[in-house]
Amino acid sequence: MAYTRETAETLGLQALAWLVGEEDLVGVFLGSTGLSEAELRARASEPEFLGSVLDFIMMDDAWVIRFCDTQGLAYDRVMLARAALPGGEQVHWT
């Protein structure tokens, strides 16, 4: 399944909502990005920011599994949505 940018943004928003609800992870995310909670809220609608949320979740398979299990999604959906957002394109060097 290929994601459109719109459906990828929707999944990114779901991921952000999930992340904010995960007390053990949201602090790690804020610390790694340097964002404040106010900045996180202000940037929530930016496709590039939603891509960074998905990038963060994909840093650990356990986080992908936790998110997808909570949302009832197949585990590859995070990667597919990320590919549809800015910066997620695969680079072909040949």
PDB file of N, CA and C in Angstrom:
ATOM      1  N   MET A   1       0.837  -1.180   0.000  1.00  0.00           N
ATOM      2  CA  MET A   1       0.000   0.000   0.000  1.00  0.00           C
ATOM      3  C   MET A   1       0.881   1.243   0.000  1.00  0.00           C
ATOM      4  N   ALA A   2       0.686   2.099  -0.944  1.00  0.00           N
ATOM      5  CA  ALA A   2       1.390   3.375  -0.985  1.00  0.00           C
ATOM      6  C   ALA A   2       0.513   4.425  -0.303  1.00  0.00           C
ATOM      7  N   TYR A   3       1.151   5.294   0.434  1.00  0.00           N
ATOM      8  CA  TYR A   3       0.437   6.359   1.119  1.00  0.00           C
ATOM      9  C   TYR A   3       0.445   7.611   0.270  1.00  0.00           C
ATOM     10  N   THR A   4      -0.661   8.336   0.288  1.00  0.00           N
ATOM     11  CA  THR A   4      -0.657   9.683  -0.260  1.00  0.00           C
ATOM     12  C   THR A   4      -0.083  10.594   0.820  1.00  0.00           C
ATOM     13  N   ARG A   5       0.284  11.780   0.443  1.00  0.00           N
ATOM     14  CA  ARG A   5       0.822  12.704   1.445  1.00  0.00           C
ATOM     15  C   ARG A   5      -0.219  12.968   2.531  1.00  0.00           C
ATOM     16  N   GLU A   6      -1.467  13.094   2.133  1.00  0.00           N
ATOM     17  CA  GLU A   6      -2.538  13.372   3.091  1.00  0.00           C
ATOM     18  C   GLU A   6      -2.714  12.230   4.095  1.00  0.00           C
ATOM     19  N   THR A   7      -2.743  10.995   3.614  1.00  0.00           N
ATOM     20  CA  THR A   7      -2.906   9.867   4.533  1.00  0.00           C
ATOM     21  C   THR A   7      -1.655   9.676   5.388  1.00  0.00           C
ATOM     22  N   ALA A   8      -0.493   9.996   4.845  1.00  0.00           N
ATOM     23  CA  ALA A   8       0.747   9.917   5.621  1.00  0.00           C
ATOM     24  C   ALA A   8       0.740  10.962   6.734  1.00  0.00           C
ATOM     25  N   GLU A   9       0.244  12.159   6.436  1.00  0.00           N
ATOM     26  CA  GLU A   9       0.144  13.195   7.456  1.00  0.00           C
ATOM     27  C   GLU A   9      -0.816  12.770   8.563  1.00  0.00           C
ATOM     28  N   THR A  10      -1.905  12.118   8.190  1.00  0.00           N
ATOM     29  CA  THR A  10      -2.854  11.622   9.182  1.00  0.00           C
ATOM     30  C   THR A  10      -2.194  10.600  10.099  1.00  0.00           C
ATOM     31  N   LEU A  11      -1.439   9.674   9.517  1.00  0.00           N
ATOM     32  CA  LEU A  11      -0.738   8.698  10.339  1.00  0.00           C
ATOM     33  C   LEU A  11       0.323   9.390  11.198  1.00  0.00           C
ATOM     34  N   GLY A  12       0.977  10.398  10.663  1.00  0.00           N
ATOM     35  CA  GLY A  12       1.941  11.156  11.438  1.00  0.00           C
ATOM     36  C   GLY A  12       1.303  11.839  12.640  1.00  0.00           C
ATOM     37  N   LEU A  13       0.117  12.372  12.453  1.00  0.00           N
ATOM     38  CA  LEU A  13      -0.614  12.982  13.567  1.00  0.00           C
ATOM     39  C   LEU A  13      -1.012  11.938  14.600  1.00  0.00           C
ATOM     40  N   GLN A  14      -1.411  10.756  14.135  1.00  0.00           N
ATOM     41  CA  GLN A  14      -1.724   9.663  15.067  1.00  0.00           C
ATOM     42  C   GLN A  14      -0.476   9.294  15.863  1.00  0.00           C
ATOM     43  N   ALA A  15       0.656   9.239  15.177  1.00  0.00           N
ATOM     44  CA  ALA A  15       1.909   8.897  15.842  1.00  0.00           C
ATOM     45  C   ALA A  15       2.287   9.965  16.862  1.00  0.00           C
ATOM     46  N   LEU A  16       2.091  11.219  16.523  1.00  0.00           N
ATOM     47  CA  LEU A  16       2.399  12.301  17.452  1.00  0.00           C
ATOM     48  C   LEU A  16       1.502  12.215  18.685  1.00  0.00           C
ATOM     49  N   ALA A  17       0.221  11.987  18.478  1.00  0.00           N
ATOM     50  CA  ALA A  17      -0.709  11.854  19.612  1.00  0.00           C
ATOM     51  C   ALA A  17      -0.300  10.682  20.498  1.00  0.00           C
ATOM     52  N   TRP A  18       0.087   9.570  19.878  1.00  0.00           N
ATOM     53  CA  TRP A  18       0.537   8.405  20.645  1.00  0.00           C
ATOM     54  C   TRP A  18       1.800   8.755  21.422  1.00  0.00           C
ATOM     55  N   LEU A  19       2.743   9.399  20.770  1.00  0.00           N
ATOM     56  CA  LEU A  19       4.016   9.735  21.392  1.00  0.00           C
ATOM     57  C   LEU A  19       3.819  10.635  22.609  1.00  0.00           C
ATOM     58  N   VAL A  20       2.955  11.621  22.477  1.00  0.00           N
ATOM     59  CA  VAL A  20       2.694  12.544  23.582  1.00  0.00           C
ATOM     60  C   VAL A  20       2.112  11.793  24.778  1.00  0.00           C
ATOM     61  N   GLY A  21       1.360  10.735  24.504  1.00  0.00           N
ATOM     62  CA  GLY A  21       0.781   9.941  25.577  1.00  0.00           C
ATOM     63  C   GLY A  21       1.725   8.939  26.210  1.00  0.00           C
ATOM     64  N   GLU A  22       2.902   8.768  25.627  1.00  0.00           N
ATOM     65  CA  GLU A  22       3.894   7.822  26.151  1.00  0.00           C
ATOM     66  C   GLU A  22       4.904   8.587  27.004  1.00  0.00           C
ATOM     67  N   GLU A  23       4.669   8.607  28.308  1.00  0.00           N
ATOM     68  CA  GLU A  23       5.507   9.398  29.213  1.00  0.00           C
ATOM     69  C   GLU A  23       6.983   9.046  29.120  1.00  0.00           C
ATOM     70  N   ASP A  24       7.291   7.772  28.874  1.00  0.00           N
ATOM     71  CA  ASP A  24       8.695   7.367  28.815  1.00  0.00           C
ATOM     72  C   ASP A  24       9.375   7.793  27.520  1.00  0.00           C
ATOM     73  N   LEU A  25       8.607   8.133  26.497  1.00  0.00           N
ATOM     74  CA  LEU A  25       9.201   8.491  25.204  1.00  0.00           C
ATOM     75  C   LEU A  25       9.126   9.973  24.864  1.00  0.00           C
ATOM     76  N   VAL A  26       8.083  10.646  25.285  1.00  0.00           N
ATOM     77  CA  VAL A  26       7.913  12.040  24.870  1.00  0.00           C
ATOM     78  C   VAL A  26       9.067  12.904  25.370  1.00  0.00           C
ATOM     79  N   GLY A  27       9.561  12.641  26.555  1.00  0.00           N
ATOM     80  CA  GLY A  27      10.710  13.393  27.061  1.00  0.00           C
ATOM     81  C   GLY A  27      11.965  13.138  26.252  1.00  0.00           C
ATOM     82  N   VAL A  28      12.141  11.890  25.834  1.00  0.00           N
ATOM     83  CA  VAL A  28      13.293  11.545  24.989  1.00  0.00           C
ATOM     84  C   VAL A  28      13.180  12.278  23.660  1.00  0.00           C
ATOM     85  N   PHE A  29      11.983  12.302  23.079  1.00  0.00           N
ATOM     86  CA  PHE A  29      11.765  12.999  21.813  1.00  0.00           C
ATOM     87  C   PHE A  29      12.051  14.487  21.961  1.00  0.00           C
ATOM     88  N   LEU A  30      11.488  15.105  22.998  1.00  0.00           N
ATOM     89  CA  LEU A  30      11.711  16.539  23.192  1.00  0.00           C
ATOM     90  C   LEU A  30      13.192  16.830  23.429  1.00  0.00           C
ATOM     91  N   GLY A  31      13.847  15.996  24.199  1.00  0.00           N
ATOM     92  CA  GLY A  31      15.269  16.191  24.451  1.00  0.00           C
ATOM     93  C   GLY A  31      16.117  16.028  23.211  1.00  0.00           C
ATOM     94  N   SER A  32      15.758  15.075  22.373  1.00  0.00           N
ATOM     95  CA  SER A  32      16.563  14.838  21.169  1.00  0.00           C
ATOM     96  C   SER A  32      16.331  15.899  20.101  1.00  0.00           C
ATOM     97  N   THR A  33      15.158  16.516  20.104  1.00  0.00           N
ATOM     98  CA  THR A  33      14.870  17.547  19.109  1.00  0.00           C
ATOM     99  C   THR A  33      15.167  18.949  19.612  1.00  0.00           C
ATOM    100  N   GLY A  34      15.215  19.102  20.936  1.00  0.00           N
ATOM    101  CA  GLY A  34      15.416  20.423  21.512  1.00  0.00           C
ATOM    102  C   GLY A  34      14.159  21.272  21.521  1.00  0.00           C
ATOM    103  N   LEU A  35      13.020  20.676  21.219  1.00  0.00           N
ATOM    104  CA  LEU A  35      11.759  21.412  21.185  1.00  0.00           C
ATOM    105  C   LEU A  35      11.153  21.531  22.572  1.00  0.00           C
ATOM    106  N   SER A  36      10.413  22.594  22.780  1.00  0.00           N
ATOM    107  CA  SER A  36       9.591  22.725  23.978  1.00  0.00           C
ATOM    108  C   SER A  36       8.213  22.131  23.653  1.00  0.00           C
ATOM    109  N   GLU A  37       7.414  21.956  24.678  1.00  0.00           N
ATOM    110  CA  GLU A  37       6.060  21.453  24.443  1.00  0.00           C
ATOM    111  C   GLU A  37       5.261  22.423  23.579  1.00  0.00           C
ATOM    112  N   ALA A  38       5.462  23.718  23.780  1.00  0.00           N
ATOM    113  CA  ALA A  38       4.760  24.726  22.982  1.00  0.00           C
ATOM    114  C   ALA A  38       5.173  24.640  21.513  1.00  0.00           C
ATOM    115  N   GLU A  39       6.467  24.440  21.265  1.00  0.00           N
ATOM    116  CA  GLU A  39       6.946  24.310  19.884  1.00  0.00           C
ATOM    117  C   GLU A  39       6.400  23.039  19.244  1.00  0.00           C
ATOM    118  N   LEU A  40       6.308  21.975  20.025  1.00  0.00           N
ATOM    119  CA  LEU A  40       5.756  20.727  19.512  1.00  0.00           C
ATOM    120  C   LEU A  40       4.319  20.955  19.041  1.00  0.00           C
ATOM    121  N   ARG A  41       3.517  21.628  19.854  1.00  0.00           N
ATOM    122  CA  ARG A  41       2.126  21.917  19.467  1.00  0.00           C
ATOM    123  C   ARG A  41       2.082  22.812  18.227  1.00  0.00           C
ATOM    124  N   ALA A  42       2.958  23.802  18.169  1.00  0.00           N
ATOM    125  CA  ALA A  42       2.951  24.756  17.053  1.00  0.00           C
ATOM    126  C   ALA A  42       3.343  24.092  15.735  1.00  0.00           C
ATOM    127  N   ARG A  43       4.181  23.073  15.788  1.00  0.00           N
ATOM    128  CA  ARG A  43       4.687  22.450  14.560  1.00  0.00           C
ATOM    129  C   ARG A  43       3.916  21.193  14.159  1.00  0.00           C
ATOM    130  N   ALA A  44       2.906  20.840  14.922  1.00  0.00           N
ATOM    131  CA  ALA A  44       2.189  19.573  14.723  1.00  0.00           C
ATOM    132  C   ALA A  44       1.575  19.419  13.334  1.00  0.00           C
ATOM    133  N   SER A  45       1.294  20.507  12.662  1.00  0.00           N
ATOM    134  CA  SER A  45       0.677  20.402  11.339  1.00  0.00           C
ATOM    135  C   SER A  45       1.682  20.425  10.191  1.00  0.00           C
ATOM    136  N   GLU A  46       2.966  20.548  10.501  1.00  0.00           N
ATOM    137  CA  GLU A  46       3.986  20.619   9.454  1.00  0.00           C
ATOM    138  C   GLU A  46       4.368  19.209   8.983  1.00  0.00           C
ATOM    139  N   PRO A  47       4.241  18.937   7.683  1.00  0.00           N
ATOM    140  CA  PRO A  47       4.588  17.610   7.171  1.00  0.00           C
ATOM    141  C   PRO A  47       6.022  17.193   7.492  1.00  0.00           C
ATOM    142  N   GLU A  48       6.962  18.137   7.444  1.00  0.00           N
ATOM    143  CA  GLU A  48       8.355  17.815   7.749  1.00  0.00           C
ATOM    144  C   GLU A  48       8.507  17.376   9.200  1.00  0.00           C
ATOM    145  N   PHE A  49       7.783  18.041  10.091  1.00  0.00           N
ATOM    146  CA  PHE A  49       7.837  17.688  11.504  1.00  0.00           C
ATOM    147  C   PHE A  49       7.220  16.310  11.732  1.00  0.00           C
ATOM    148  N   LEU A  50       6.103  16.037  11.085  1.00  0.00           N
ATOM    149  CA  LEU A  50       5.476  14.717  11.229  1.00  0.00           C
ATOM    150  C   LEU A  50       6.415  13.623  10.732  1.00  0.00           C
ATOM    151  N   GLY A  51       7.186  13.922   9.697  1.00  0.00           N
ATOM    152  CA  GLY A  51       8.198  12.974   9.238  1.00  0.00           C
ATOM    153  C   GLY A  51       9.236  12.712  10.310  1.00  0.00           C
ATOM    154  N   SER A  52       9.613  13.753  11.047  1.00  0.00           N
ATOM    155  CA  SER A  52      10.600  13.563  12.114  1.00  0.00           C
ATOM    156  C   SER A  52      10.024  12.727  13.254  1.00  0.00           C
ATOM    157  N   VAL A  53       8.734  12.847  13.494  1.00  0.00           N
ATOM    158  CA  VAL A  53       8.077  12.009  14.509  1.00  0.00           C
ATOM    159  C   VAL A  53       8.167  10.544  14.088  1.00  0.00           C
ATOM    160  N   LEU A  54       7.856  10.274  12.825  1.00  0.00           N
ATOM    161  CA  LEU A  54       7.938   8.895  12.337  1.00  0.00           C
ATOM    162  C   LEU A  54       9.378   8.393  12.339  1.00  0.00           C
ATOM    163  N   ASP A  55      10.316   9.266  11.977  1.00  0.00           N
ATOM    164  CA  ASP A  55      11.740   8.884  12.041  1.00  0.00           C
ATOM    165  C   ASP A  55      12.113   8.475  13.461  1.00  0.00           C
ATOM    166  N   PHE A  56      11.666   9.247  14.427  1.00  0.00           N
ATOM    167  CA  PHE A  56      11.976   8.949  15.823  1.00  0.00           C
ATOM    168  C   PHE A  56      11.415   7.591  16.224  1.00  0.00           C
ATOM    169  N   ILE A  57      10.165   7.343  15.899  1.00  0.00           N
ATOM    170  CA  ILE A  57       9.546   6.062  16.265  1.00  0.00           C
ATOM    171  C   ILE A  57      10.281   4.908  15.602  1.00  0.00           C
ATOM    172  N   MET A  58      10.727   5.107  14.363  1.00  0.00           N
ATOM    173  CA  MET A  58      11.415   4.028  13.648  1.00  0.00           C
ATOM    174  C   MET A  58      12.832   3.774  14.156  1.00  0.00           C
ATOM    175  N   MET A  59      13.303   4.568  15.100  1.00  0.00           N
ATOM    176  CA  MET A  59      14.626   4.336  15.664  1.00  0.00           C
ATOM    177  C   MET A  59      14.687   3.041  16.478  1.00  0.00           C
ATOM    178  N   ASP A  60      13.529   2.548  16.909  1.00  0.00           N
ATOM    179  CA  ASP A  60      13.511   1.353  17.755  1.00  0.00           C
ATOM    180  C   ASP A  60      12.332   0.477  17.338  1.00  0.00           C
ATOM    181  N   ASP A  61      12.621  -0.757  16.970  1.00  0.00           N
ATOM    182  CA  ASP A  61      11.551  -1.675  16.558  1.00  0.00           C
ATOM    183  C   ASP A  61      10.484  -1.819  17.631  1.00  0.00           C
ATOM    184  N   ALA A  62      10.883  -1.777  18.889  1.00  0.00           N
ATOM    185  CA  ALA A  62       9.909  -1.913  19.987  1.00  0.00           C
ATOM    186  C   ALA A  62       8.920  -0.749  19.973  1.00  0.00           C
ATOM    187  N   TRP A  63       9.385   0.452  19.612  1.00  0.00           N
ATOM    188  CA  TRP A  63       8.489   1.604  19.541  1.00  0.00           C
ATOM    189  C   TRP A  63       7.518   1.460  18.374  1.00  0.00           C
ATOM    190  N   VAL A  64       8.007   0.964  17.253  1.00  0.00           N
ATOM    191  CA  VAL A  64       7.134   0.727  16.098  1.00  0.00           C
ATOM    192  C   VAL A  64       6.053  -0.275  16.485  1.00  0.00           C
ATOM    193  N   ILE A  65       6.451  -1.347  17.136  1.00  0.00           N
ATOM    194  CA  ILE A  65       5.496  -2.387  17.539  1.00  0.00           C
ATOM    195  C   ILE A  65       4.470  -1.820  18.516  1.00  0.00           C
ATOM    196  N   ARG A  66       4.938  -1.062  19.514  1.00  0.00           N
ATOM    197  CA  ARG A  66       4.011  -0.467  20.491  1.00  0.00           C
ATOM    198  C   ARG A  66       3.006   0.451  19.812  1.00  0.00           C
ATOM    199  N   PHE A  67       3.495   1.318  18.928  1.00  0.00           N
ATOM    200  CA  PHE A  67       2.604   2.245  18.234  1.00  0.00           C
ATOM    201  C   PHE A  67       1.616   1.490  17.354  1.00  0.00           C
ATOM    202  N   CYS A  68       2.114   0.600  16.534  1.00  0.00           N
ATOM    203  CA  CYS A  68       1.244  -0.113  15.596  1.00  0.00           C
ATOM    204  C   CYS A  68       0.235  -0.997  16.318  1.00  0.00           C
ATOM    205  N   ASP A  69       0.655  -1.665  17.377  1.00  0.00           N
ATOM    206  CA  ASP A  69      -0.282  -2.489  18.135  1.00  0.00           C
ATOM    207  C   ASP A  69      -1.389  -1.644  18.750  1.00  0.00           C
ATOM    208  N   THR A  70      -1.027  -0.473  19.243  1.00  0.00           N
ATOM    209  CA  THR A  70      -2.020   0.438  19.826  1.00  0.00           C
ATOM    210  C   THR A  70      -3.023   0.914  18.778  1.00  0.00           C
ATOM    211  N   GLN A  71      -2.532   1.156  17.567  1.00  0.00           N
ATOM    212  CA  GLN A  71      -3.372   1.697  16.493  1.00  0.00           C
ATOM    213  C   GLN A  71      -4.023   0.619  15.627  1.00  0.00           C
ATOM    214  N   GLY A  72      -3.640  -0.629  15.829  1.00  0.00           N
ATOM    215  CA  GLY A  72      -4.161  -1.709  14.992  1.00  0.00           C
ATOM    216  C   GLY A  72      -3.630  -1.663  13.568  1.00  0.00           C
ATOM    217  N   LEU A  73      -2.367  -1.297  13.432  1.00  0.00           N
ATOM    218  CA  LEU A  73      -1.736  -1.156  12.118  1.00  0.00           C
ATOM    219  C   LEU A  73      -0.718  -2.258  11.880  1.00  0.00           C
ATOM    220  N   ALA A  74      -0.519  -2.585  10.620  1.00  0.00           N
ATOM    221  CA  ALA A  74       0.589  -3.472  10.250  1.00  0.00           C
ATOM    222  C   ALA A  74       1.888  -2.718  10.497  1.00  0.00           C
ATOM    223  N   TYR A  75       2.935  -3.441  10.863  1.00  0.00           N
ATOM    224  CA  TYR A  75       4.199  -2.818  11.263  1.00  0.00           C
ATOM    225  C   TYR A  75       4.888  -2.027  10.158  1.00  0.00           C
ATOM    226  N   ASP A  76       4.602  -2.326   8.911  1.00  0.00           N
ATOM    227  CA  ASP A  76       5.255  -1.597   7.821  1.00  0.00           C
ATOM    228  C   ASP A  76       4.606  -0.249   7.517  1.00  0.00           C
ATOM    229  N   ARG A  77       3.488   0.053   8.126  1.00  0.00           N
ATOM    230  CA  ARG A  77       2.758   1.285   7.822  1.00  0.00           C
ATOM    231  C   ARG A  77       3.541   2.540   8.184  1.00  0.00           C
ATOM    232  N   VAL A  78       4.314   2.484   9.264  1.00  0.00           N
ATOM    233  CA  VAL A  78       5.090   3.653   9.667  1.00  0.00           C
ATOM    234  C   VAL A  78       6.111   3.987   8.582  1.00  0.00           C
ATOM    235  N   MET A  79       6.801   2.986   8.093  1.00  0.00           N
ATOM    236  CA  MET A  79       7.807   3.189   7.045  1.00  0.00           C
ATOM    237  C   MET A  79       7.155   3.687   5.750  1.00  0.00           C
ATOM    238  N   LEU A  80       6.022   3.125   5.403  1.00  0.00           N
ATOM    239  CA  LEU A  80       5.346   3.540   4.177  1.00  0.00           C
ATOM    240  C   LEU A  80       4.852   4.980   4.271  1.00  0.00           C
ATOM    241  N   ALA A  81       4.321   5.345   5.422  1.00  0.00           N
ATOM    242  CA  ALA A  81       3.869   6.727   5.603  1.00  0.00           C
ATOM    243  C   ALA A  81       5.064   7.677   5.570  1.00  0.00           C
ATOM    244  N   ARG A  82       6.157   7.278   6.203  1.00  0.00           N
ATOM    245  CA  ARG A  82       7.354   8.135   6.223  1.00  0.00           C
ATOM    246  C   ARG A  82       7.849   8.415   4.814  1.00  0.00           C
ATOM    247  N   ALA A  83       7.786   7.419   3.958  1.00  0.00           N
ATOM    248  CA  ALA A  83       8.257   7.585   2.579  1.00  0.00           C
ATOM    249  C   ALA A  83       7.431   8.609   1.808  1.00  0.00           C
ATOM    250  N   ALA A  84       6.189   8.837   2.228  1.00  0.00           N
ATOM    251  CA  ALA A  84       5.309   9.762   1.521  1.00  0.00           C
ATOM    252  C   ALA A  84       5.426  11.199   2.014  1.00  0.00           C
ATOM    253  N   LEU A  85       6.185  11.407   3.080  1.00  0.00           N
ATOM    254  CA  LEU A  85       6.356  12.755   3.629  1.00  0.00           C
ATOM    255  C   LEU A  85       7.689  13.348   3.169  1.00  0.00           C
ATOM    256  N   PRO A  86       7.818  14.685   3.217  1.00  0.00           N
ATOM    257  CA  PRO A  86       9.065  15.324   2.782  1.00  0.00           C
ATOM    258  C   PRO A  86      10.282  14.751   3.507  1.00  0.00           C
ATOM    259  N   GLY A  87      11.309  14.440   2.727  1.00  0.00           N
ATOM    260  CA  GLY A  87      12.538  13.882   3.272  1.00  0.00           C
ATOM    261  C   GLY A  87      12.550  12.372   3.376  1.00  0.00           C
ATOM    262  N   GLY A  88      11.443  11.742   3.034  1.00  0.00           N
ATOM    263  CA  GLY A  88      11.357  10.294   3.167  1.00  0.00           C
ATOM    264  C   GLY A  88      11.599   9.533   1.882  1.00  0.00           C
ATOM    265  N   GLU A  89      11.889  10.254   0.827  1.00  0.00           N
ATOM    266  CA  GLU A  89      12.107   9.614  -0.455  1.00  0.00           C
ATOM    267  C   GLU A  89      13.365   8.751  -0.406  1.00  0.00           C
ATOM    268  N   GLN A  90      13.315   7.643  -1.102  1.00  0.00           N
ATOM    269  CA  GLN A  90      14.514   6.799  -1.197  1.00  0.00           C
ATOM    270  C   GLN A  90      15.448   7.423  -2.217  1.00  0.00           C
ATOM    271  N   VAL A  91      16.710   7.470  -1.861  1.00  0.00           N
ATOM    272  CA  VAL A  91      17.729   8.018  -2.752  1.00  0.00           C
ATOM    273  C   VAL A  91      18.341   6.872  -3.546  1.00  0.00           C
ATOM    274  N   HIS A  92      18.376   7.055  -4.858  1.00  0.00           N
ATOM    275  CA  HIS A  92      19.018   6.064  -5.727  1.00  0.00           C
ATOM    276  C   HIS A  92      20.313   6.683  -6.238  1.00  0.00           C
ATOM    277  N   TRP A  93      21.416   6.080  -5.874  1.00  0.00           N
ATOM    278  CA  TRP A  93      22.719   6.642  -6.196  1.00  0.00           C
ATOM    279  C   TRP A  93      23.248   6.190  -7.553  1.00  0.00           C
ATOM    280  N   THR A  94      22.500   5.334  -8.208  1.00  0.00           N
ATOM    281  CA  THR A  94      22.982   4.873  -9.520  1.00  0.00           C
ATOM    282  C   THR A  94      22.150   5.453 -10.633  1.00  0.00           C
TER     283      THR A  94
END
